[in-house]
């Protein structure tokens, strides 16, 4: 049983949403460095609470320095995916990682991360929709592309972390077919457990397709799912007998894959050894993944999810702009659940809300580095938002503005065509 982390200040017992606000991105000062040093020594003793053992009770409001540190650390492991992904169409490594497994962490500036990359993960979107998409080359839409990596903590870092940590890190949406997969907004039964299909557990079809598509078999890789389950199982078996944790982190589309993998691991019981290995998802700017049945099953299995969300980020409101967890039940002299409740999308886990926006660069609202830099800022405010805090009358205009500006302002990824296509799709959701 983990111990209890105490804040320096008295903690509020309420479960209000926590909001970090600010526009300028501040770097760590000497005081922050001192806090980091102290929290680092605490992690080995309190890692289970940081991984969500108690659903982050009293750690989100106010945001505990140790949890803040870990959110940043896992976020940087996801950022590594973007830095290492090759988007140069003339490169021989196009749509793959620029570096080998042994050098990747060093090349992206994370040589002191304490993790060793053990496997690269590839996926191929299985896209089959009748919507004309501009400039989507058949070669790029059908080929397998690098989606992330599996890593494990080193012997030295085990002492600092308090356990052997198996990490899977996923990048977000980059290519046109991936954007299309993001917006294939229909629910379909997950059916990941062959012994119990659970037809009431439904997930977004585009994410499931990316996760399970066997198109990668053409390249001798197996599906994204097969690659992941095989490597995670191998590492769990290799380090059996040790204190272990499974941490899945992703941004945007990557957070959806992280949650699907977490559910898959728990549903198949891969984390059940002599003691249950905790499975935790750190989601950055992630959309909804499944329906209320999926959420309930994740909760039942003990999958812990911490969603880091910018309140101005339209991607976090998709899919299920209208039919979501806020539109399932009517409280009218009693509790009435609508017949379509099983078709409503629902977020999973605990939410940590950030609040940032740049008028000159609206695309920053979904940028992972903006998320991380704000978390590094010492400026923190607490606000209480009701159930309708996510409502936005200008949501579709914001989404379109975000996507189009993203194509012009985000230097890392040439998204102009993809963003234009997806902006049109978002606009069409009105009808």
CSV table of C-alpha atoms in Angstrom, one decimal:
chain,number,residue,atom,x,y,z
A,1,UNK,CA,0.0,0.0,0.0
A,2,UNK,CA,1.6,3.3,-1.0
A,3,UNK,CA,2.2,6.1,1.5
A,4,UNK,CA,0.4,9.4,1.4
A,5,UNK,CA,2.0,12.5,-0.2
A,6,UNK,CA,1.6,15.7,1.7
A,7,UNK,CA,1.7,19.1,0.2
A,8,UNK,CA,3.4,22.0,2.0
A,9,UNK,CA,0.1,23.8,1.9
A,10,UNK,CA,-3.3,22.5,3.0
A,11,UNK,CA,-5.0,20.6,0.3
A,12,UNK,CA,-8.5,21.2,-0.9
A,13,UNK,CA,-10.7,18.1,-0.6
A,14,UNK,CA,-12.9,19.0,-3.5
A,15,UNK,CA,-12.5,17.4,-7.0
A,16,UNK,CA,-12.7,20.6,-9.0
A,17,UNK,CA,-11.0,20.8,-12.4
A,18,UNK,CA,-7.5,22.3,-12.1
A,19,UNK,CA,-6.5,25.0,-14.5
A,20,UNK,CA,-3.0,26.1,-15.3
A,21,UNK,CA,-3.2,29.5,-17.1
A,22,UNK,CA,-0.7,31.6,-18.9
A,23,UNK,CA,0.5,32.7,-22.3
A,24,UNK,CA,4.3,33.2,-22.0
A,25,UNK,CA,6.4,30.0,-21.6
A,26,UNK,CA,8.7,30.2,-18.6
A,27,UNK,CA,11.7,28.1,-18.0
A,28,UNK,CA,12.7,26.5,-14.7
A,29,UNK,CA,14.4,28.9,-12.2
A,30,UNK,CA,16.6,28.0,-9.3
A,31,UNK,CA,13.6,27.5,-7.0
A,32,UNK,CA,12.0,25.1,-9.5
A,33,UNK,CA,15.3,23.2,-9.8
A,34,UNK,CA,15.4,22.8,-6.0
A,35,UNK,CA,11.9,21.5,-6.0
A,36,UNK,CA,12.8,19.0,-8.8
A,37,UNK,CA,15.7,17.7,-6.8
A,38,UNK,CA,13.5,17.1,-3.7
A,39,UNK,CA,10.7,15.5,-5.7
A,40,UNK,CA,13.1,13.3,-7.5
A,41,UNK,CA,14.1,11.7,-4.2
A,42,UNK,CA,10.4,11.2,-3.2
A,43,UNK,CA,9.4,9.4,-6.4
A,44,UNK,CA,10.9,6.0,-5.4
A,45,UNK,CA,8.6,6.0,-2.3
A,46,UNK,CA,5.4,7.5,-3.8
A,47,UNK,CA,5.4,6.3,-7.4
A,48,UNK,CA,2.2,4.3,-7.1
A,49,UNK,CA,0.2,7.4,-6.2
A,50,UNK,CA,1.9,9.3,-9.1
A,51,UNK,CA,0.8,6.4,-11.4
A,52,UNK,CA,-2.8,6.9,-10.3
A,53,UNK,CA,-3.3,4.3,-7.5
A,54,UNK,CA,-5.8,6.6,-5.8
A,55,UNK,CA,-6.9,8.3,-9.0
A,56,UNK,CA,-4.6,11.2,-8.3
A,57,UNK,CA,-6.7,12.2,-5.3
A,58,UNK,CA,-5.4,15.5,-3.8
A,59,UNK,CA,-2.6,15.6,-6.3
A,60,UNK,CA,-4.3,17.4,-9.2
A,61,UNK,CA,-5.6,20.4,-7.2
A,62,UNK,CA,-3.3,21.9,-6.4
A,63,UNK,CA,-0.9,20.2,-8.9
A,64,UNK,CA,1.7,18.4,-6.8
A,65,UNK,CA,5.3,19.1,-7.8
A,66,UNK,CA,6.1,15.4,-8.1
A,67,UNK,CA,3.2,14.8,-10.4
A,68,UNK,CA,4.0,17.9,-12.4
A,69,UNK,CA,7.6,16.6,-12.8
A,70,UNK,CA,6.4,13.2,-14.1
A,71,UNK,CA,3.8,14.7,-16.5
A,72,UNK,CA,6.6,16.8,-18.0
A,73,UNK,CA,9.0,13.9,-18.1
A,74,UNK,CA,6.6,11.6,-19.9
A,75,UNK,CA,5.6,14.5,-22.2
A,76,UNK,CA,9.2,14.9,-23.3
A,77,UNK,CA,9.3,11.2,-24.1
A,78,UNK,CA,6.4,11.8,-26.5
A,79,UNK,CA,8.1,14.9,-27.9
A,80,UNK,CA,11.0,12.6,-28.8
A,81,UNK,CA,8.7,10.9,-31.4
A,82,UNK,CA,8.1,14.2,-33.2
A,83,UNK,CA,11.8,15.1,-33.2
A,84,UNK,CA,12.8,11.7,-34.5
A,85,UNK,CA,10.1,11.3,-37.2
A,86,UNK,CA,11.4,11.8,-40.8
A,87,UNK,CA,9.0,13.8,-42.9
A,88,UNK,CA,11.4,14.6,-45.7
A,89,UNK,CA,9.8,12.9,-48.8
A,90,UNK,CA,13.2,12.5,-50.5
A,91,UNK,CA,14.8,10.9,-47.5
A,92,UNK,CA,15.4,7.1,-47.5
A,93,UNK,CA,13.9,7.1,-44.0
A,94,UNK,CA,10.7,9.0,-45.1
A,95,UNK,CA,7.9,8.2,-42.6
A,96,UNK,CA,10.3,6.3,-40.4
A,97,UNK,CA,12.5,7.2,-37.5
A,98,UNK,CA,15.7,9.1,-38.4
A,99,UNK,CA,17.8,7.3,-35.9
A,100,UNK,CA,18.6,3.8,-34.7
A,101,UNK,CA,17.2,2.5,-31.4
A,102,UNK,CA,20.5,2.8,-29.6
A,103,UNK,CA,21.1,6.4,-30.6
A,104,UNK,CA,17.6,7.9,-30.7
A,105,UNK,CA,17.4,9.2,-27.1
A,106,UNK,CA,20.8,10.9,-27.5
A,107,UNK,CA,19.9,12.4,-30.9
A,108,UNK,CA,16.7,14.0,-29.5
A,109,UNK,CA,18.5,15.4,-26.4
A,110,UNK,CA,17.2,12.8,-23.9
A,111,UNK,CA,20.4,11.0,-23.3
A,112,UNK,CA,19.9,11.3,-19.6
A,113,UNK,CA,16.3,10.0,-19.7
A,114,UNK,CA,17.2,6.7,-18.0
A,115,UNK,CA,15.4,4.7,-20.7
A,116,UNK,CA,16.6,2.3,-23.3
A,117,UNK,CA,14.5,1.9,-26.5
A,118,UNK,CA,13.8,-1.7,-27.2
A,119,UNK,CA,11.5,-1.7,-30.2
A,120,UNK,CA,10.1,0.7,-32.8
A,121,UNK,CA,6.4,0.5,-33.6
A,122,UNK,CA,4.8,0.9,-37.0
A,123,UNK,CA,1.2,1.3,-38.2
A,124,UNK,CA,-0.7,1.6,-41.4
A,125,UNK,CA,-4.1,3.4,-41.5
A,126,UNK,CA,-6.7,1.2,-43.2
A,127,UNK,CA,-8.6,4.1,-44.9
A,128,UNK,CA,-11.7,3.3,-46.9
A,129,UNK,CA,-14.1,6.3,-47.1
A,130,UNK,CA,-15.8,8.0,-50.0
A,131,UNK,CA,-14.5,11.5,-49.4
A,132,UNK,CA,-12.3,13.1,-52.0
A,133,UNK,CA,-9.0,14.0,-50.4
A,134,UNK,CA,-6.5,16.3,-52.1
A,135,UNK,CA,-3.0,15.1,-52.9
A,136,UNK,CA,-3.0,11.9,-50.9
A,137,UNK,CA,-0.6,9.8,-52.8
A,138,UNK,CA,-1.5,6.1,-52.8
A,139,UNK,CA,2.1,5.2,-51.9
A,140,UNK,CA,2.1,7.3,-48.7
A,141,UNK,CA,-1.4,6.3,-47.7
A,142,UNK,CA,-0.7,2.6,-47.9
A,143,UNK,CA,2.8,2.3,-46.6
A,144,UNK,CA,3.7,1.5,-43.0
A,145,UNK,CA,4.9,4.5,-40.9
A,146,UNK,CA,6.7,4.8,-37.6
A,147,UNK,CA,4.2,5.6,-34.9
A,148,UNK,CA,6.3,5.4,-31.7
A,149,UNK,CA,8.5,3.2,-29.6
A,150,UNK,CA,8.8,0.9,-26.5
A,151,UNK,CA,11.4,1.6,-23.9
A,152,UNK,CA,12.4,0.3,-20.5
A,153,UNK,CA,14.1,2.0,-17.6
A,154,UNK,CA,17.7,1.3,-17.0
A,155,UNK,CA,19.1,-0.5,-13.9
A,156,UNK,CA,20.4,2.9,-12.6
A,157,UNK,CA,17.1,4.7,-13.1
A,158,UNK,CA,15.2,1.9,-11.3
A,159,UNK,CA,16.6,3.2,-8.1
A,160,UNK,CA,15.3,6.7,-8.8
A,161,UNK,CA,11.9,5.5,-10.1
A,162,UNK,CA,11.3,2.9,-7.4
A,163,UNK,CA,10.4,0.3,-10.0
A,164,UNK,CA,11.2,-1.0,-13.5
A,165,UNK,CA,9.1,1.2,-15.9
A,166,UNK,CA,8.0,-0.1,-19.3
A,167,UNK,CA,7.1,2.9,-21.4
A,168,UNK,CA,5.3,3.1,-24.7
A,169,UNK,CA,5.3,6.5,-26.4
A,170,UNK,CA,3.1,7.5,-29.4
A,171,UNK,CA,3.4,10.5,-31.6
A,172,UNK,CA,0.3,12.4,-32.7
A,173,UNK,CA,-1.3,12.9,-36.1
A,174,UNK,CA,1.0,13.8,-38.9
A,175,UNK,CA,0.1,12.4,-42.3
A,176,UNK,CA,-3.1,12.8,-44.3
A,177,UNK,CA,-4.4,9.2,-43.8
A,178,UNK,CA,-3.9,9.6,-40.0
A,179,UNK,CA,-6.0,12.8,-40.0
A,180,UNK,CA,-8.7,10.9,-41.9
A,181,UNK,CA,-8.5,8.1,-39.3
A,182,UNK,CA,-9.0,10.7,-36.6
A,183,UNK,CA,-12.3,11.8,-38.1
A,184,UNK,CA,-13.8,8.4,-38.9
A,185,UNK,CA,-16.3,9.2,-36.2
A,186,UNK,CA,-18.3,6.0,-35.8
A,187,UNK,CA,-18.3,3.6,-32.9
A,188,UNK,CA,-17.6,-0.1,-33.4
A,189,UNK,CA,-17.2,-2.9,-30.9
A,190,UNK,CA,-13.6,-3.3,-29.8
A,191,UNK,CA,-13.7,-7.1,-29.6
A,192,UNK,CA,-10.1,-7.3,-28.5
A,193,UNK,CA,-10.7,-10.2,-26.1
A,194,UNK,CA,-11.5,-13.4,-28.2
A,195,UNK,CA,-12.9,-15.1,-25.1
A,196,UNK,CA,-15.3,-12.3,-24.4
A,197,UNK,CA,-16.0,-9.9,-27.3
A,198,UNK,CA,-18.1,-7.5,-25.1
A,199,UNK,CA,-20.2,-5.9,-27.8
A,200,UNK,CA,-21.2,-3.1,-25.5
A,201,UNK,CA,-17.6,-1.9,-25.3
A,202,UNK,CA,-17.2,0.3,-28.4
A,203,UNK,CA,-14.4,2.5,-29.7
A,204,UNK,CA,-13.9,5.0,-32.5
A,205,UNK,CA,-13.5,3.0,-35.7
A,206,UNK,CA,-10.6,5.1,-37.1
A,207,UNK,CA,-8.4,4.6,-34.0
A,208,UNK,CA,-9.3,0.9,-33.8
A,209,UNK,CA,-8.3,0.5,-37.5
A,210,UNK,CA,-5.0,2.1,-36.9
A,211,UNK,CA,-4.4,-0.1,-33.9
A,212,UNK,CA,-5.5,-3.4,-35.4
A,213,UNK,CA,-5.0,-3.0,-39.2
A,214,UNK,CA,-3.0,-5.9,-40.7
A,215,UNK,CA,-1.8,-3.8,-43.6
A,216,UNK,CA,1.6,-3.7,-41.9
A,217,UNK,CA,1.8,-7.4,-42.5
A,218,UNK,CA,2.8,-6.6,-46.1
A,219,UNK,CA,6.0,-5.3,-44.6
A,220,UNK,CA,6.5,-8.3,-42.3
A,221,UNK,CA,5.8,-6.3,-39.2
A,222,UNK,CA,2.4,-7.5,-38.0
A,223,UNK,CA,-0.3,-5.1,-36.9
A,224,UNK,CA,0.5,-2.2,-34.6
A,225,UNK,CA,-1.4,-4.2,-31.9
A,226,UNK,CA,0.6,-7.4,-32.5
A,227,UNK,CA,3.9,-5.5,-32.3
A,228,UNK,CA,3.0,-3.8,-29.1
A,229,UNK,CA,1.6,-6.8,-27.2
A,230,UNK,CA,4.5,-8.9,-28.2
A,231,UNK,CA,7.1,-6.5,-27.0
A,232,UNK,CA,5.3,-5.5,-23.8
A,233,UNK,CA,4.8,-9.2,-23.0
A,234,UNK,CA,8.5,-9.9,-23.7
A,235,UNK,CA,9.7,-7.2,-21.3
A,236,UNK,CA,7.2,-8.2,-18.5
A,237,UNK,CA,8.5,-11.7,-18.8
A,238,UNK,CA,12.2,-10.6,-18.8
A,239,UNK,CA,11.8,-8.5,-15.7
A,240,UNK,CA,9.3,-10.7,-13.8
A,241,UNK,CA,9.9,-10.8,-10.1
A,242,UNK,CA,10.8,-7.1,-10.1
A,243,UNK,CA,8.5,-4.2,-9.1
A,244,UNK,CA,7.0,-3.1,-12.5
A,245,UNK,CA,4.9,-0.4,-14.0
A,246,UNK,CA,3.4,0.0,-17.5
A,247,UNK,CA,3.2,3.6,-18.6
A,248,UNK,CA,1.6,4.6,-21.9
A,249,UNK,CA,2.0,8.2,-23.1
A,250,UNK,CA,0.7,9.8,-26.3
A,251,UNK,CA,-0.3,13.1,-27.8
A,252,UNK,CA,-3.4,13.7,-29.9
A,253,UNK,CA,-4.0,10.5,-31.9
A,254,UNK,CA,-1.2,8.9,-30.0
A,255,UNK,CA,-3.1,9.2,-26.7
A,256,UNK,CA,-5.9,7.3,-28.3
A,257,UNK,CA,-3.5,4.4,-29.2
A,258,UNK,CA,-2.1,4.6,-25.7
A,259,UNK,CA,-5.6,4.2,-24.2
A,260,UNK,CA,-6.5,1.3,-26.6
A,261,UNK,CA,-3.3,-0.5,-25.6
A,262,UNK,CA,-3.9,0.1,-21.9
A,263,UNK,CA,-7.4,-1.4,-22.2
A,264,UNK,CA,-6.0,-4.3,-24.3
A,265,UNK,CA,-3.3,-5.2,-21.8
A,266,UNK,CA,-5.7,-5.1,-18.9
A,267,UNK,CA,-8.5,-6.9,-20.7
A,268,UNK,CA,-6.1,-9.7,-21.7
A,269,UNK,CA,-4.7,-9.8,-18.2
A,270,UNK,CA,-1.1,-9.3,-19.3
A,271,UNK,CA,-0.5,-7.2,-16.3
A,272,UNK,CA,-1.6,-9.8,-13.8
A,273,UNK,CA,1.3,-11.6,-12.3
A,274,UNK,CA,1.8,-12.4,-8.6
A,275,UNK,CA,0.6,-8.9,-8.1
A,276,UNK,CA,-1.2,-6.7,-10.5
A,277,UNK,CA,1.1,-4.4,-12.5
A,278,UNK,CA,-0.3,-0.9,-12.7
A,279,UNK,CA,-1.2,0.4,-16.1
A,280,UNK,CA,-1.2,4.1,-16.5
A,281,UNK,CA,-1.9,6.4,-19.4
A,282,UNK,CA,-0.7,10.0,-19.7
A,283,UNK,CA,-2.8,11.6,-22.4
A,284,UNK,CA,-1.8,15.0,-23.9
A,285,UNK,CA,-4.5,16.8,-26.0
A,286,UNK,CA,-6.3,13.5,-26.6
A,287,UNK,CA,-9.7,13.1,-28.2
A,288,UNK,CA,-12.4,10.8,-26.9
A,289,UNK,CA,-11.8,7.1,-27.7
A,290,UNK,CA,-14.9,5.1,-26.9
A,291,UNK,CA,-18.4,5.0,-25.5
A,292,UNK,CA,-19.6,4.9,-21.9
A,293,UNK,CA,-19.3,1.1,-22.0
A,294,UNK,CA,-15.6,1.4,-22.9
A,295,UNK,CA,-15.1,3.9,-20.0
A,296,UNK,CA,-16.9,1.7,-17.5
A,297,UNK,CA,-14.8,-1.3,-18.6
A,298,UNK,CA,-11.5,0.6,-18.3
A,299,UNK,CA,-12.5,1.7,-14.8
A,300,UNK,CA,-13.5,-1.8,-13.9
A,301,UNK,CA,-10.1,-3.1,-15.1
A,302,UNK,CA,-8.2,-0.5,-13.1
A,303,UNK,CA,-6.7,1.3,-16.1
A,304,UNK,CA,-5.6,4.7,-14.8
A,305,UNK,CA,-5.8,7.7,-17.2
A,306,UNK,CA,-4.6,11.2,-16.6
A,307,UNK,CA,-5.8,13.5,-19.3
A,308,UNK,CA,-3.8,16.8,-19.8
A,309,UNK,CA,-6.1,19.1,-21.7
A,310,UNK,CA,-6.0,22.6,-23.0
A,311,UNK,CA,-9.5,24.1,-22.6
A,312,UNK,CA,-9.0,25.9,-25.9
A,313,UNK,CA,-8.0,22.8,-27.8
A,314,UNK,CA,-10.8,21.7,-30.2
A,315,UNK,CA,-9.3,18.2,-30.7
A,316,UNK,CA,-10.0,17.3,-27.1
A,317,UNK,CA,-13.8,17.8,-27.8
A,318,UNK,CA,-13.8,15.3,-30.6
A,319,UNK,CA,-15.4,13.0,-31.5
A,320,UNK,CA,-18.8,13.2,-29.9
A,321,UNK,CA,-19.2,17.0,-30.0
A,322,UNK,CA,-22.9,16.6,-29.3
A,323,UNK,CA,-23.4,13.0,-28.1
A,324,UNK,CA,-20.9,12.7,-25.2
A,325,UNK,CA,-20.8,12.0,-21.5
A,326,UNK,CA,-22.7,15.2,-20.8
A,327,UNK,CA,-25.7,14.2,-22.9
A,328,UNK,CA,-26.4,10.7,-21.6
A,329,UNK,CA,-28.5,11.1,-18.6
A,330,UNK,CA,-31.4,13.5,-17.8
A,331,UNK,CA,-31.9,14.4,-14.1
A,332,UNK,CA,-35.6,15.3,-13.9
A,333,UNK,CA,-37.0,14.3,-10.6
A,334,UNK,CA,-35.0,11.1,-11.0
A,335,UNK,CA,-32.4,9.6,-13.3
A,336,UNK,CA,-33.4,8.9,-16.9
A,337,UNK,CA,-30.8,7.5,-19.3
A,338,UNK,CA,-31.5,8.2,-23.0
A,339,UNK,CA,-31.8,5.2,-25.3
A,340,UNK,CA,-28.8,6.4,-27.3
A,341,UNK,CA,-26.5,6.5,-24.3
A,342,UNK,CA,-24.5,3.5,-25.5
A,343,UNK,CA,-23.7,5.5,-28.7
A,344,UNK,CA,-22.4,8.5,-26.7
A,345,UNK,CA,-18.6,9.1,-26.6
A,346,UNK,CA,-17.1,9.4,-23.1
A,347,UNK,CA,-13.7,10.6,-21.9
A,348,UNK,CA,-11.9,8.2,-19.5
A,349,UNK,CA,-10.0,9.1,-16.4
A,350,UNK,CA,-9.0,12.2,-14.4
A,351,UNK,CA,-8.7,15.6,-16.2
A,352,UNK,CA,-6.0,18.2,-15.6
A,353,UNK,CA,-7.0,21.3,-17.6
A,354,UNK,CA,-4.6,23.9,-18.9
A,355,UNK,CA,-5.6,27.2,-20.4
A,356,UNK,CA,-3.4,28.8,-23.0
A,357,UNK,CA,-4.0,30.6,-26.4
A,358,UNK,CA,-1.9,32.8,-28.7
A,359,UNK,CA,-3.9,35.1,-31.0
A,360,UNK,CA,-1.0,35.4,-33.4
A,361,UNK,CA,-0.6,31.6,-33.5
A,362,UNK,CA,-3.9,29.8,-32.8
A,363,UNK,CA,-2.3,26.4,-33.7
A,364,UNK,CA,-0.4,26.5,-30.4
A,365,UNK,CA,-3.6,25.3,-28.6
A,366,UNK,CA,-2.8,21.7,-29.7
A,367,UNK,CA,1.0,21.9,-29.8
A,368,UNK,CA,2.6,19.4,-27.4
A,369,UNK,CA,5.5,21.7,-26.7
A,370,UNK,CA,3.1,24.4,-25.6
A,371,UNK,CA,1.5,22.0,-23.2
A,372,UNK,CA,4.9,21.1,-21.7
A,373,UNK,CA,6.2,24.6,-21.5
A,374,UNK,CA,3.2,25.8,-19.7
A,375,UNK,CA,3.5,23.0,-17.2
A,376,UNK,CA,7.1,24.1,-16.6
A,377,UNK,CA,5.8,27.6,-15.8
A,378,UNK,CA,5.4,28.3,-12.1
A,379,UNK,CA,2.3,30.4,-12.7
A,380,UNK,CA,-0.7,28.4,-11.4
A,381,UNK,CA,-4.3,29.5,-10.8
A,382,UNK,CA,-7.2,27.4,-9.6
A,383,UNK,CA,-10.7,27.9,-11.0
A,384,UNK,CA,-13.9,26.0,-10.7
A,385,UNK,CA,-15.7,25.1,-13.9
A,386,UNK,CA,-19.1,23.5,-14.0
A,387,UNK,CA,-20.2,20.6,-16.2
A,388,UNK,CA,-20.6,23.0,-19.2
A,389,UNK,CA,-17.1,24.3,-19.1
A,390,UNK,CA,-16.2,22.6,-22.4
A,391,UNK,CA,-19.1,24.1,-24.2
A,392,UNK,CA,-18.1,26.5,-27.0
A,393,UNK,CA,-20.6,28.2,-29.3
A,394,UNK,CA,-17.8,28.9,-31.8
A,395,UNK,CA,-16.3,25.4,-31.7
A,396,UNK,CA,-16.4,24.6,-35.4
A,397,UNK,CA,-15.0,28.0,-36.3
A,398,UNK,CA,-12.2,27.4,-33.8
A,399,UNK,CA,-11.5,24.0,-35.1
A,400,UNK,CA,-11.3,25.2,-38.7
A,401,UNK,CA,-9.1,28.2,-37.7
A,402,UNK,CA,-6.9,25.8,-35.7
A,403,UNK,CA,-6.4,23.3,-38.5
A,404,UNK,CA,-5.7,25.9,-41.2
A,405,UNK,CA,-3.3,27.9,-39.0
A,406,UNK,CA,-1.6,24.7,-37.9
A,407,UNK,CA,-0.6,24.0,-41.5
A,408,UNK,CA,1.0,27.4,-41.9
A,409,UNK,CA,2.5,27.9,-38.5
A,410,UNK,CA,3.7,24.5,-37.3
A,411,UNK,CA,7.2,24.3,-38.9
A,412,UNK,CA,7.7,20.6,-38.0
A,413,UNK,CA,4.9,19.2,-40.1
A,414,UNK,CA,3.7,20.1,-43.7
A,415,UNK,CA,0.0,19.8,-43.0
A,416,UNK,CA,-1.5,22.3,-45.4
A,417,UNK,CA,-3.5,19.9,-47.5
A,418,UNK,CA,-4.3,17.6,-44.6
A,419,UNK,CA,-5.5,20.4,-42.5
A,420,UNK,CA,-7.6,21.9,-45.2
A,421,UNK,CA,-9.2,18.5,-45.8
A,422,UNK,CA,-9.9,17.9,-42.2
A,423,UNK,CA,-11.2,21.4,-41.6
A,424,UNK,CA,-13.8,20.7,-44.3
A,425,UNK,CA,-14.7,17.5,-42.6
A,426,UNK,CA,-15.1,19.3,-39.2
A,427,UNK,CA,-17.3,21.9,-40.8
A,428,UNK,CA,-19.4,19.2,-42.4
A,429,UNK,CA,-20.2,17.8,-38.9
A,430,UNK,CA,-22.7,20.7,-38.5
A,431,UNK,CA,-25.1,18.9,-40.9
